[in-house]
Coordinates of C-alpha atoms and ligand atoms in Angstrom, one line a residue:
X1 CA 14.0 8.5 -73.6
X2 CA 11.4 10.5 -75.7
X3 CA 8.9 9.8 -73.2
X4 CA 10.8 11.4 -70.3
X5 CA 12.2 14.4 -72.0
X6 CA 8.6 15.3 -72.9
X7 CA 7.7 14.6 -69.3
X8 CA 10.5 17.0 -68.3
X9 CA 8.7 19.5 -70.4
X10 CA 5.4 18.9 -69.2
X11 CA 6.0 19.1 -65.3
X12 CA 6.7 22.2 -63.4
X13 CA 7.9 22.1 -60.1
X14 CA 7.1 25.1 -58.4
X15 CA 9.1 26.6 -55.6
X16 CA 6.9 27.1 -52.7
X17 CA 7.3 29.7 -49.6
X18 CA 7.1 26.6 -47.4
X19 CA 9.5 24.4 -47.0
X20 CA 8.8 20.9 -48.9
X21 CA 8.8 17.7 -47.3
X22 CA 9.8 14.6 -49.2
X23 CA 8.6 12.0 -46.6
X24 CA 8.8 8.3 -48.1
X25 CA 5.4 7.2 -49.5
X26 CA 4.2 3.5 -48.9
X27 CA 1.0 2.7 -50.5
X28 CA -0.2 -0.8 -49.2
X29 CA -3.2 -2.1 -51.6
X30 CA -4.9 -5.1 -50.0
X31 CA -6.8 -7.0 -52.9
X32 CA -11.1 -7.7 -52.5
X33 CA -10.4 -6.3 -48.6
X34 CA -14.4 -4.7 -47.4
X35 CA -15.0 -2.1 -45.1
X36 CA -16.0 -4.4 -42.3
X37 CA -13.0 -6.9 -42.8
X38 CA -10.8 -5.5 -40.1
X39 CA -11.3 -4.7 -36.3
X40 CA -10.4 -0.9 -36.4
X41 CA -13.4 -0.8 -39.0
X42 CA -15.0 -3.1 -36.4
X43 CA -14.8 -6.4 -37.3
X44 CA -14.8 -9.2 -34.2
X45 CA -14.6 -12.2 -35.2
X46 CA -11.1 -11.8 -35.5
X47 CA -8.0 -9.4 -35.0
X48 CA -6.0 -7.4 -37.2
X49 CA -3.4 -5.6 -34.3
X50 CA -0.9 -4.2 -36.7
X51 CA -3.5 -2.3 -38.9
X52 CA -5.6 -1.7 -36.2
X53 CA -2.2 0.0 -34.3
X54 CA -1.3 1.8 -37.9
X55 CA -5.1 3.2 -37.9
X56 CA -5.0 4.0 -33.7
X57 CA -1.2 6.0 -34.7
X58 CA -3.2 7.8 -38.0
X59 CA -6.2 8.6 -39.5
X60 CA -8.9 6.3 -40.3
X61 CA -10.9 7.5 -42.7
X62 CA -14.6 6.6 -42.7
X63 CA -15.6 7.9 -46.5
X64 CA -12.4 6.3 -47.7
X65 CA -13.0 4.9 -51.4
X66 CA -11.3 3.0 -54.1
X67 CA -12.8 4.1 -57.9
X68 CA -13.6 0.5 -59.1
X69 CA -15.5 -2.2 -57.5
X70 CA -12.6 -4.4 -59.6
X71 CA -9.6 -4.7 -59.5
X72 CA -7.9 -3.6 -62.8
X73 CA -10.2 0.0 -63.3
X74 CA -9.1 0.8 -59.2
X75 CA -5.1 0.4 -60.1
X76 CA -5.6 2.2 -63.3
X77 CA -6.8 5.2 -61.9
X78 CA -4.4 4.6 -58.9
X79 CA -1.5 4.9 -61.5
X80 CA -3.2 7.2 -63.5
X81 CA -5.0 9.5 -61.5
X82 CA -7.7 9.2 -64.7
X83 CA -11.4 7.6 -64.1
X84 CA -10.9 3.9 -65.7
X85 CA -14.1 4.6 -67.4
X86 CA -12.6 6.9 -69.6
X87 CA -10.4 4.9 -71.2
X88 CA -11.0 1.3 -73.2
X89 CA -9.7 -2.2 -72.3
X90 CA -9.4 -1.4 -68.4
X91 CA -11.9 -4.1 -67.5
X92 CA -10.6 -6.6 -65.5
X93 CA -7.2 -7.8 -67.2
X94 CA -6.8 -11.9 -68.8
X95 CA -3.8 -13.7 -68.6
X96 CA -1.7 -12.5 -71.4
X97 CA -3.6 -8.9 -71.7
X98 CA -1.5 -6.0 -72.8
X99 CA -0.7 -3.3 -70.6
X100 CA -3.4 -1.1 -69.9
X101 CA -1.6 2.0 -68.9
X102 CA 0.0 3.7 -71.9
X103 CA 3.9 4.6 -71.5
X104 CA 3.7 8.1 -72.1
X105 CA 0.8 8.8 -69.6
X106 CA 1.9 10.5 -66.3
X107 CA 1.7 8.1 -63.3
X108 CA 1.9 8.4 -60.0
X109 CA 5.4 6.3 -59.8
X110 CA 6.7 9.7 -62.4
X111 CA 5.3 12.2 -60.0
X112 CA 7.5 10.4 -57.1
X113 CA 10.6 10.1 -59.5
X114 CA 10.3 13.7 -60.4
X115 CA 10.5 14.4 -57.0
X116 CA 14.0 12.4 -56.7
X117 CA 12.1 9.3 -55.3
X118 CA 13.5 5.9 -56.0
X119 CA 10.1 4.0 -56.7
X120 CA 9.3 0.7 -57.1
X121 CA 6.1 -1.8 -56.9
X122 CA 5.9 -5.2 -55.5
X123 CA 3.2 -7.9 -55.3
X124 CA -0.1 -8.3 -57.4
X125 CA 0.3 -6.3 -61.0
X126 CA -3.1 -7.1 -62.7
X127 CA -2.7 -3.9 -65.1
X128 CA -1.4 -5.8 -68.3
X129 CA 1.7 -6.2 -69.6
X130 CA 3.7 -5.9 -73.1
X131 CA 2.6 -3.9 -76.3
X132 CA 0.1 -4.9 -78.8
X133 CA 1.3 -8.7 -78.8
X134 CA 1.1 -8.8 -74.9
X135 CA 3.9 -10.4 -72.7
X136 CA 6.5 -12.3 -74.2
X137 CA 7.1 -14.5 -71.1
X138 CA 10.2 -16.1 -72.1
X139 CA 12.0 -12.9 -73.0
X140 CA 12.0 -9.1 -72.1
X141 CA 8.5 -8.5 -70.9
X142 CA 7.5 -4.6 -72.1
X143 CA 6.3 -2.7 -71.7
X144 CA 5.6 -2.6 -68.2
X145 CA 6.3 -1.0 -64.5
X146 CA 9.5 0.3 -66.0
X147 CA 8.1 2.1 -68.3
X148 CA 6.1 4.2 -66.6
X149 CA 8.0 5.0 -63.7
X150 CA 8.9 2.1 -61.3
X151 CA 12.6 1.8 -61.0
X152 CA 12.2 -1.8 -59.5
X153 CA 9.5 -4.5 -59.9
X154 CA 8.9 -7.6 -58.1
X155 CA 5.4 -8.9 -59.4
X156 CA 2.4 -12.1 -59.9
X157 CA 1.8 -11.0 -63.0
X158 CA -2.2 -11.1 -63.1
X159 CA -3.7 -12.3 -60.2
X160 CA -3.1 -15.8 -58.6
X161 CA -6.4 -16.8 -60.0
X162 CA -5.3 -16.7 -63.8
X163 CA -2.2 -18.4 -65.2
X164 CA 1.2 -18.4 -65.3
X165 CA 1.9 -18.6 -61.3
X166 CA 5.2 -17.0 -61.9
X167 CA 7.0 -14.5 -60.5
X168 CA 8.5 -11.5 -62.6
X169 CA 11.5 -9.0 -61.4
X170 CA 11.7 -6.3 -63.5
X171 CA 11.6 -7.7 -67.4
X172 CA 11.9 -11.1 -66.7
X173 CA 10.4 -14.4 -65.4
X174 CA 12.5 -15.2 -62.6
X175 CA 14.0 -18.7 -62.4
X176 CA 12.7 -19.6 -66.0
X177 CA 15.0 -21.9 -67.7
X178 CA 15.3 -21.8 -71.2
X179 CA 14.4 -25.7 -71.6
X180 CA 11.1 -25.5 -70.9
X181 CA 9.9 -22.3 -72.1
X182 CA 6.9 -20.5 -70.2
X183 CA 3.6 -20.9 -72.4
X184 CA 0.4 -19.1 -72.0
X185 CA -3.1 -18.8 -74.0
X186 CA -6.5 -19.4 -73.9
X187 CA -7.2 -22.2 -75.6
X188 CA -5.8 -26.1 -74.2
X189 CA -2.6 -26.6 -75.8
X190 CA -3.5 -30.1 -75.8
X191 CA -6.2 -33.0 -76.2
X192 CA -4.3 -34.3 -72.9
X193 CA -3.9 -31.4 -70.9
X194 CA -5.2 -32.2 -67.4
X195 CA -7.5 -29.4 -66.3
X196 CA -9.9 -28.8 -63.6
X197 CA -12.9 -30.5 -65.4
X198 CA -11.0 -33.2 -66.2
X199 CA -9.2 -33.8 -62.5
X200 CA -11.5 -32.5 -60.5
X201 CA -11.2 -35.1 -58.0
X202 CA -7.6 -34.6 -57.6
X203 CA -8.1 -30.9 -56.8
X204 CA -6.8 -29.6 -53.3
X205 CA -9.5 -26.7 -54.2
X206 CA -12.4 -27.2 -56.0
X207 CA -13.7 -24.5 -58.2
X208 CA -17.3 -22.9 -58.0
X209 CA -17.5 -20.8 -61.3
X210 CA -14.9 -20.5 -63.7
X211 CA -11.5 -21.1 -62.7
X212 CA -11.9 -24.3 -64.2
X213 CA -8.7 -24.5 -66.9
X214 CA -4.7 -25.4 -65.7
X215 CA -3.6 -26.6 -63.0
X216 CA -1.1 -25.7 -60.4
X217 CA -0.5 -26.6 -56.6
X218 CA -3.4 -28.5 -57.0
X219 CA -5.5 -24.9 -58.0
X220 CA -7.5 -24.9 -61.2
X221 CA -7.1 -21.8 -62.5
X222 CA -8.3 -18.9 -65.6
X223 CA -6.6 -19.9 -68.8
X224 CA -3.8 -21.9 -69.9
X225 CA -0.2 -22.6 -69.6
X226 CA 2.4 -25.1 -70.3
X227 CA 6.3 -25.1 -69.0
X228 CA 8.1 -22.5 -66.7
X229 CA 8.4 -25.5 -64.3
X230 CA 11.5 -24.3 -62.4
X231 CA 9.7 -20.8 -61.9
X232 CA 6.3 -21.5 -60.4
X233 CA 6.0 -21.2 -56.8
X234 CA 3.6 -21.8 -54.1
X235 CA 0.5 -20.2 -53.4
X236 CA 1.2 -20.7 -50.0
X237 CA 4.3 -18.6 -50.5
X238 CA 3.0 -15.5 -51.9
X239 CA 3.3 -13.1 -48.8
X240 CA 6.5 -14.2 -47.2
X241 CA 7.5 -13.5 -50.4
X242 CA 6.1 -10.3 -50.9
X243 CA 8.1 -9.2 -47.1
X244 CA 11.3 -10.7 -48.2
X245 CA 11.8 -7.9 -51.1
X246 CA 10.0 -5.3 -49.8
X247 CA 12.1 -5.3 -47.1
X248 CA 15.5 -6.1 -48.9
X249 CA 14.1 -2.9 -51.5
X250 CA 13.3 -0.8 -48.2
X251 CA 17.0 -1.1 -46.6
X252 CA 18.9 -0.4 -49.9
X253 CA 17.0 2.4 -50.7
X254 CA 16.5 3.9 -46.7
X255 CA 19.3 6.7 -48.2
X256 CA 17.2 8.8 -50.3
X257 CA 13.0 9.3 -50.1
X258 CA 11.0 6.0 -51.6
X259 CA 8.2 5.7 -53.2
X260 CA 6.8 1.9 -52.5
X261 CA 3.8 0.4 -53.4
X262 CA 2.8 -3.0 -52.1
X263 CA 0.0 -4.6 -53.8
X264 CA -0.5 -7.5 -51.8
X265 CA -2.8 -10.5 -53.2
X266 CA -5.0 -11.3 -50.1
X267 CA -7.5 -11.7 -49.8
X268 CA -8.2 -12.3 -53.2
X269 CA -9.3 -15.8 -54.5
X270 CA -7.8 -18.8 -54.7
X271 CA -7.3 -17.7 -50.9
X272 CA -4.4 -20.0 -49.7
X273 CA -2.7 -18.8 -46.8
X274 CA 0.4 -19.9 -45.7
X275 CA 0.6 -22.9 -43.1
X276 CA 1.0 -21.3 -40.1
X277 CA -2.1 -19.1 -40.3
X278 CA -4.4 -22.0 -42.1
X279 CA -7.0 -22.3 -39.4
X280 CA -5.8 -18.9 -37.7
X281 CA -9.5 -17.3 -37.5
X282 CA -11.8 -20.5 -37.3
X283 CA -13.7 -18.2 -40.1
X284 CA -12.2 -20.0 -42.8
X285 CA -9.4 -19.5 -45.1
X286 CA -11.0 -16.0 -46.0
X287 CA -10.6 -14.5 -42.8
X288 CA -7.0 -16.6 -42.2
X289 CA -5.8 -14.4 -45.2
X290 CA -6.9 -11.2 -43.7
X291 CA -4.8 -12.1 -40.7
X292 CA -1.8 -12.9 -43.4
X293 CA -1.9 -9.3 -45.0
X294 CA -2.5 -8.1 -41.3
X295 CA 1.7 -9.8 -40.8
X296 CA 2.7 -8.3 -43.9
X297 CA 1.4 -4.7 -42.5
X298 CA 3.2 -5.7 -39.2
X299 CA 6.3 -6.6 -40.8
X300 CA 6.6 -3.4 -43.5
X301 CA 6.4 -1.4 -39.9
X302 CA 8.5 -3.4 -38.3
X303 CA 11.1 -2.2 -40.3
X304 CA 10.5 1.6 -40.5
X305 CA 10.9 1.2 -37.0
X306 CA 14.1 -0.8 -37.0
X307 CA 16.0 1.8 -39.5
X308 CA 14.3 4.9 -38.0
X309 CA 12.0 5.5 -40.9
X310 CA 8.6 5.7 -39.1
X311 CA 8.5 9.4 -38.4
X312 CA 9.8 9.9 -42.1
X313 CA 7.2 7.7 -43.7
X314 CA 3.8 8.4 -44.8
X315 CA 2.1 4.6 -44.8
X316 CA -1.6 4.7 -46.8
X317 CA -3.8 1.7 -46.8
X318 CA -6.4 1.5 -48.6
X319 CA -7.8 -1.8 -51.0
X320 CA -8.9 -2.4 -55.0
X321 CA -12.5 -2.9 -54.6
X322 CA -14.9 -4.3 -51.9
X323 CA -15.1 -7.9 -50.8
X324 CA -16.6 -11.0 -52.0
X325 CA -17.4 -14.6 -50.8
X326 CA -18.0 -17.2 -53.3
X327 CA -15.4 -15.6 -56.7
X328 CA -15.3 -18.7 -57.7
X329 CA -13.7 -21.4 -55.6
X330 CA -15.5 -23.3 -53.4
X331 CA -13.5 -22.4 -49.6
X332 CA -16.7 -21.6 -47.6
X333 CA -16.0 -18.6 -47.1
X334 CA -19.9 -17.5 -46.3
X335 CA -21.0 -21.0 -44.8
X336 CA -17.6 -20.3 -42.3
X337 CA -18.0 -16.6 -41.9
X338 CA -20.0 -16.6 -38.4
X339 CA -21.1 -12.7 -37.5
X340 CA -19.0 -11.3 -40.0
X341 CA -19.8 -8.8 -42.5
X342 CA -17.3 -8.3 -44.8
X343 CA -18.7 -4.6 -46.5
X344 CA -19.9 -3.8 -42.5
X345 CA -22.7 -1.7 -42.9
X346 CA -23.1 -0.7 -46.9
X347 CA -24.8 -2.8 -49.1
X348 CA -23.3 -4.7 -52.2
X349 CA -19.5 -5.5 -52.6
X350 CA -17.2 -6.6 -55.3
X351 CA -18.4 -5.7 -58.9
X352 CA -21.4 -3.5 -57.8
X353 CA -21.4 0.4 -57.6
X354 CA -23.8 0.1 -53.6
X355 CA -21.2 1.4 -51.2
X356 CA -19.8 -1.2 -50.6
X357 CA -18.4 -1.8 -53.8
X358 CA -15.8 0.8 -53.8
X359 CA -16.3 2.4 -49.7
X360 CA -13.1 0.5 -48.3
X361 CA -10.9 0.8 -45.5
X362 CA -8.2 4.1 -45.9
X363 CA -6.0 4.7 -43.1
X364 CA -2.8 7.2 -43.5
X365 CA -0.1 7.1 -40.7
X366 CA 2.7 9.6 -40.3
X367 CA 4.1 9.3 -36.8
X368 CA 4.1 12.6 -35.3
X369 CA 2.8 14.7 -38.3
X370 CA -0.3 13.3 -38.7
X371 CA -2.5 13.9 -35.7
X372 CA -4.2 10.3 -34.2
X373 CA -7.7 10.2 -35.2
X374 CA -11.2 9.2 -37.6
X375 CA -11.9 11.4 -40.6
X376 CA -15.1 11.5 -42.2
X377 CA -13.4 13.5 -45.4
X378 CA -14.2 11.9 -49.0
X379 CA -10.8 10.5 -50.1
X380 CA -10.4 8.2 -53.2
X381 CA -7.1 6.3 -54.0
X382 CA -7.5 8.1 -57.5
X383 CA -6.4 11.3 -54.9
X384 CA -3.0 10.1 -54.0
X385 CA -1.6 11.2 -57.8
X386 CA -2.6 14.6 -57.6
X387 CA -1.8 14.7 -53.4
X388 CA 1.9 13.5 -54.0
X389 CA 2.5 15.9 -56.7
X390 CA 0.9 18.7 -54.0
X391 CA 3.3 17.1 -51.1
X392 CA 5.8 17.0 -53.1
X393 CA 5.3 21.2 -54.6
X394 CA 4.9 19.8 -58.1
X395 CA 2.2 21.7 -60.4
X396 CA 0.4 18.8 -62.4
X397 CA 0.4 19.5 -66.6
X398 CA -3.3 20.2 -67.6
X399 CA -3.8 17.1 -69.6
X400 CA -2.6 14.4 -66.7
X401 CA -4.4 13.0 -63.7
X402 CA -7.8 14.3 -65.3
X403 CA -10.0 13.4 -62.3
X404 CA -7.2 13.1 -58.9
X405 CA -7.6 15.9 -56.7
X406 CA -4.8 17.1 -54.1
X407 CA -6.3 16.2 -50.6
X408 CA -3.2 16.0 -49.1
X409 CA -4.3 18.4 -46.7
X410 CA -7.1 15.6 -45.7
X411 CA -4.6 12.7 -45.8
X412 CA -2.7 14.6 -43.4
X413 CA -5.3 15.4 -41.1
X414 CA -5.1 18.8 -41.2
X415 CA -7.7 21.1 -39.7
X416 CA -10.0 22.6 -42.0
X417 CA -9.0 20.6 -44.9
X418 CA -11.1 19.6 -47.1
X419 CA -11.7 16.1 -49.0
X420 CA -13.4 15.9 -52.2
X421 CA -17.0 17.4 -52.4
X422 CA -18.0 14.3 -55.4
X423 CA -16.7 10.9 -56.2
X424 CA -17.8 8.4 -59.5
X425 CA -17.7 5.2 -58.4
X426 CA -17.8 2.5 -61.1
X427 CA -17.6 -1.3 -61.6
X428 CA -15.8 -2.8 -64.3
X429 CA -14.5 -1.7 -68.2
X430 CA -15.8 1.1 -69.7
X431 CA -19.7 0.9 -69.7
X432 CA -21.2 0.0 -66.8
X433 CA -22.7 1.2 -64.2
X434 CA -22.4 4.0 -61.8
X435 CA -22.4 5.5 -58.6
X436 CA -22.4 9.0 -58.1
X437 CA -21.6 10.8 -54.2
X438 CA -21.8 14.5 -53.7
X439 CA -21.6 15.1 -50.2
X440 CA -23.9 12.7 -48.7
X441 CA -26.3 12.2 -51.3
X442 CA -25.8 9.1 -53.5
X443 CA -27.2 8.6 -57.2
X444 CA -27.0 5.1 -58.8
X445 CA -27.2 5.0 -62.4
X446 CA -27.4 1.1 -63.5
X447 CA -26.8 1.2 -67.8
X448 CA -27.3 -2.3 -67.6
X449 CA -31.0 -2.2 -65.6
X450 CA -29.6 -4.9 -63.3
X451 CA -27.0 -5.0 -59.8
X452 CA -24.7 -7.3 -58.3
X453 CA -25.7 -6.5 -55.4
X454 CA -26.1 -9.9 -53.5
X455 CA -22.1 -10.5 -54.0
X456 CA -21.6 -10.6 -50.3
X457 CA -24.2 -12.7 -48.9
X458 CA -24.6 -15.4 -51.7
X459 CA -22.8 -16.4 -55.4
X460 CA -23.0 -13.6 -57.9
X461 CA -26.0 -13.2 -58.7
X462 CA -27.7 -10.1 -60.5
X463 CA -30.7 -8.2 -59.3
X464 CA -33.3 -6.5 -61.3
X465 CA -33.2 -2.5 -60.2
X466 CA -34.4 1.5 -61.8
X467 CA -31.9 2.5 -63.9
X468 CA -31.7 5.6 -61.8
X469 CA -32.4 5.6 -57.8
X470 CA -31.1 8.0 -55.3
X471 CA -30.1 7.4 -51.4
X472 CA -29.3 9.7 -48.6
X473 CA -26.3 8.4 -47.1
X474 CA -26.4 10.4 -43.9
X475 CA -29.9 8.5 -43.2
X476 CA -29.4 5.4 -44.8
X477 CA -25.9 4.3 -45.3
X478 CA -26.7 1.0 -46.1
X479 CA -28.6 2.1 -49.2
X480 CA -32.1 0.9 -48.6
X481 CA -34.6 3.3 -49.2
X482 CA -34.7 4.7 -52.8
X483 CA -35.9 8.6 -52.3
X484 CA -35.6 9.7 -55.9
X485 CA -39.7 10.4 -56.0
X486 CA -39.0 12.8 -53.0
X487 CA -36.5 14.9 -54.7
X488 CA -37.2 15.2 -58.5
X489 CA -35.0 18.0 -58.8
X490 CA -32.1 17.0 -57.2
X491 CA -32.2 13.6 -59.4
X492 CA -32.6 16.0 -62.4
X493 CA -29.8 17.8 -61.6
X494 CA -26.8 14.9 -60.4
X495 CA -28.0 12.8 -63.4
X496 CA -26.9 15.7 -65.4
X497 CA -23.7 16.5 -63.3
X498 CA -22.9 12.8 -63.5
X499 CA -23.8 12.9 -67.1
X500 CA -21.7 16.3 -67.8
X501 CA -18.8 15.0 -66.0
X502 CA -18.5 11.2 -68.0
X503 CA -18.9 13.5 -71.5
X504 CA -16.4 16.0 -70.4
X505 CA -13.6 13.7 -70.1
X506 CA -12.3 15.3 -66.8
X507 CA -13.4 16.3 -63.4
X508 CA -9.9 18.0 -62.4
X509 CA -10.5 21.9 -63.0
X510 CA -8.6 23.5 -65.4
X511 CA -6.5 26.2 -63.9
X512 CA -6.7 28.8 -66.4
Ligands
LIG1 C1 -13.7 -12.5 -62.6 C2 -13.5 -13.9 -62.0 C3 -13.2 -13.7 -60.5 C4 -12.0 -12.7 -60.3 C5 -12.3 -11.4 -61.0 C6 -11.2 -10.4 -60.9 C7 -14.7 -15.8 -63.0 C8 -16.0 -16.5 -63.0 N1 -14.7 -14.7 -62.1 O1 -13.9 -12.6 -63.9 O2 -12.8 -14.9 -59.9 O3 -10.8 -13.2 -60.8 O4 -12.6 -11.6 -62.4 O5 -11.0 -10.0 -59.7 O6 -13.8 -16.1 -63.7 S1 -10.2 -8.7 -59.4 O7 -10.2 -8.4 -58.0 O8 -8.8 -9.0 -59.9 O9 -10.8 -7.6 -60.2
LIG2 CA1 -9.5 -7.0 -56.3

């Protein structure tokens, strides 16, 4: 209650000359999906039709980034429209972690409700949940997407490779009985507890690194957890799932503008498609799951075009953080992947601050308002915050959404709009290490004097680099050729910018 009256206060919607628009807002977050991992962005190994037809009726955007190279940091700033890196414990999120994003912060689910949105989030959460204690699986688990704007949650709580493999609507576990409660920790409940060291050989997937505690479905997985029988499901399961409420939470709230954001879980690791698309690619169960979220995309627009909601619906796409092959379970991913590059052209992936870290597929589709076409505008997911409340004529308070910029104007295709002219791109927590775009120049700043830059072509491994190198981008995308020497100025000065605008605490003008 205290938190939305002082929200009510804070936000001040401002009556424009124009005319606003209230189209419904679907954000579809694939999870570890690269630049090169779909055949709009030029993949051909395999196809992705439905996103490739949302991309051929919209915009693909070619500087399209998410902030993190992980996942927690990129939904963080998603919510938040803040830089991860500015605020502690947003490093990737363990099983019983507390919610990262704190209730009274404005969110991007608040902006929509303010608007008169009915809002909601369904798939992958991996932001934390509960206060201090974290979850308390077998009761009300709060805080979480309620209280800070979702009206309706269907969620995995972490991600499918961490314990429990449980689903949760809104406060609770769903299904749990009360006979065998839910437990979850870190440390083996007991001497006897099979885990995936002990029973390896009775694993259906066999770990690589990690991933080596409980097991479920025949997946060892990150930490530990006893009970909840009734309520775990099937990995296989997951998106079928996912489609069965988003659709259901689509059709009973068609009356009034939605806000919907689908956090799907592929591709990200233990990668276990369902059946009938095991095998679908001949790539591997990496690609197999690409062509899974590629039915989920087809489904979510099959049914804006069965109640008439296309040409009222603004779809983004976008993903958490670049891809990866071996994140810790053995499924061949780079021995099966053939031709494919999963970042395309940039260098790096998953956990690194190259391009290809955080430079991901974006494609925004409103039928008949947003002209067909490729943009080469700098967008950011950490945008759509700021680009709602624009959309939506809603002035942002001065001390929310510290670094989202309104480029709704971009996101909609319109002529002569501009994205943004700088983007931070960081990896994981609070220090680590950055990148730094202003138009096409790129400055890396590695704190920790070392990359993970070989992500995408072997297992994690780190690489020695300069604390500082710089890249032209327009001449070598892929991040090759360190030109720092040649421009001692220019280094001088976005090592400064970049340092000016971490210390700061905001990159979002003030207005006054
Ligand atoms: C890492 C995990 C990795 C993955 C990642 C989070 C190990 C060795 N590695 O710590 O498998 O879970 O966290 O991925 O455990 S993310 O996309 O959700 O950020
Ligand atoms: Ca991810």
């Amino acid at each position: 209650m205290v938190r939305r009256f002082l929200f009510a206060l804070a936000v001040i919607v401002t009556v424009q000359a124009r005319s606003i628009e209230k189209p419904n807002v679907i954000v579809i977050m694939a999870d570890d999906l690269g630049y090169g991992d779909l055949s709009c962005y030029g993949a051909t190994g395999f196809k992705t039709p439905n996103i490739d037809r949302l991309a051929a009726e919209g915009l693909r955007f070619t500087s399209g980034y998410c902030s993190a190279s992980t996942c927690t940091p990129t939904r963080y700033s998603f919510l938040t429209g803040s830089y991860a890196f500015r605020k502690k414990g947003t490093g990737i999120a363990p099983p019983n972690g507390k919610l990262t994003v704190p209730p009274d912060a404005l969110t991007i689910a608040d902006i929509a409700k303010t608007a008169g949105y009915r809002t909601a989030v369904i798939g992958k959460w991996h932001l934390g949940l509960g206060g201090e204690e974290g979850p308390n699986w077998n009761g009300d688990i709060k805080p979480g997407p309620l209280e800070i704007g979702f009206d309706y949650s269907f969620l995995l709580p972490t991600t499918n490779d961490r314990v429990p493999q449980v689903y949760l609507e809104n406060h609770r576990v769903v299904g749990l009985d009360p006979k065998d409660p839910l437990w979850v920790g870190d440390d083996k409940p007991s001497d006897d507890h099979p885990t995936g060291i002990t029973h390896r050989s009775t694993l259906k997937r066999d770990w690589s690194h990690g991933h080596n505690a409980t097991i479920h479905n025949g997946i060892s997985r990150i930490g530990f957890y006893t009970g909840g029988h009734a309520a775990r499901f099937r990995d296989e399961d997951l998106a079928d799932k996912w489609m069965e409420k988003s659709v259901q939470w689509i059709e009973a709230n068609q009356a009034q503008p939605f806000f919907l954001f689908f956090a799907s879980h592929d591709l990200h690791v233990p990668r276990i498609p369902h059946e009938r698309f095991q095998g679908a690619t001949g790539l591997g169960y990496r690609a197999d799951v690409i062509v899974q979220l590629d039915w989920c995309v087809g489904e979510l627009m099959k049914t804006l075009d069965r109640l008439g909601l296309a040409e009222k619906t603004l779809v983004v796409f976008c993903s958490d953080n670049g891809p990866v092959m071996d994140d810790g379970y053995k499924d061949q991913a780079l021995e099966k992947r053939g031709e494919h590059r999963a970042a395309g052209p940039y260098r790096g992936g998953k956990y690194s601050v190259y391009e290809g870290g955080t430079r991901t597929p974006f494609i925004t589709r409103w039928k008949n308002r947003i002209q067909p076409g490729v943009s080469d505008q700098l967008v950011c997911t950490i945008d759509l915050p700021a680009s709602l409340a624009a959309l939506t004529g809603q002035t942002l308070p001065e001390n929310a959404c510290l670094d989202s910029f309104d480029v709704s104007g971009a996101l909609l295709g319109k002529p002569e709009a501009k994205g943004r002219e700088h983007l931070i791109q960081q990896d994981n927590g609070q220090a680590g290490n950055f990148g730094f775009r202003v138009g096409n120049w790129k400055l890396l700043r590695h704190d920790s004097k070392s990359a993970r830059n070989l992500v995408v072509e072997r297992t994690l491994a780190n690489t020695p680099v300069p604390q500082f190198q710089l890249f032209d981008l327009a001449k070598d995308p892929g991040e090759t050729t360190d030109v720092s020497a040649q421009h001692p100025q220019l280094m001088a000065q976005l090592q400064e910018r970049l340092a000016q605008a971490i210390a700061s605490g905001r990159t979002r003008p003030l207005q006054n």
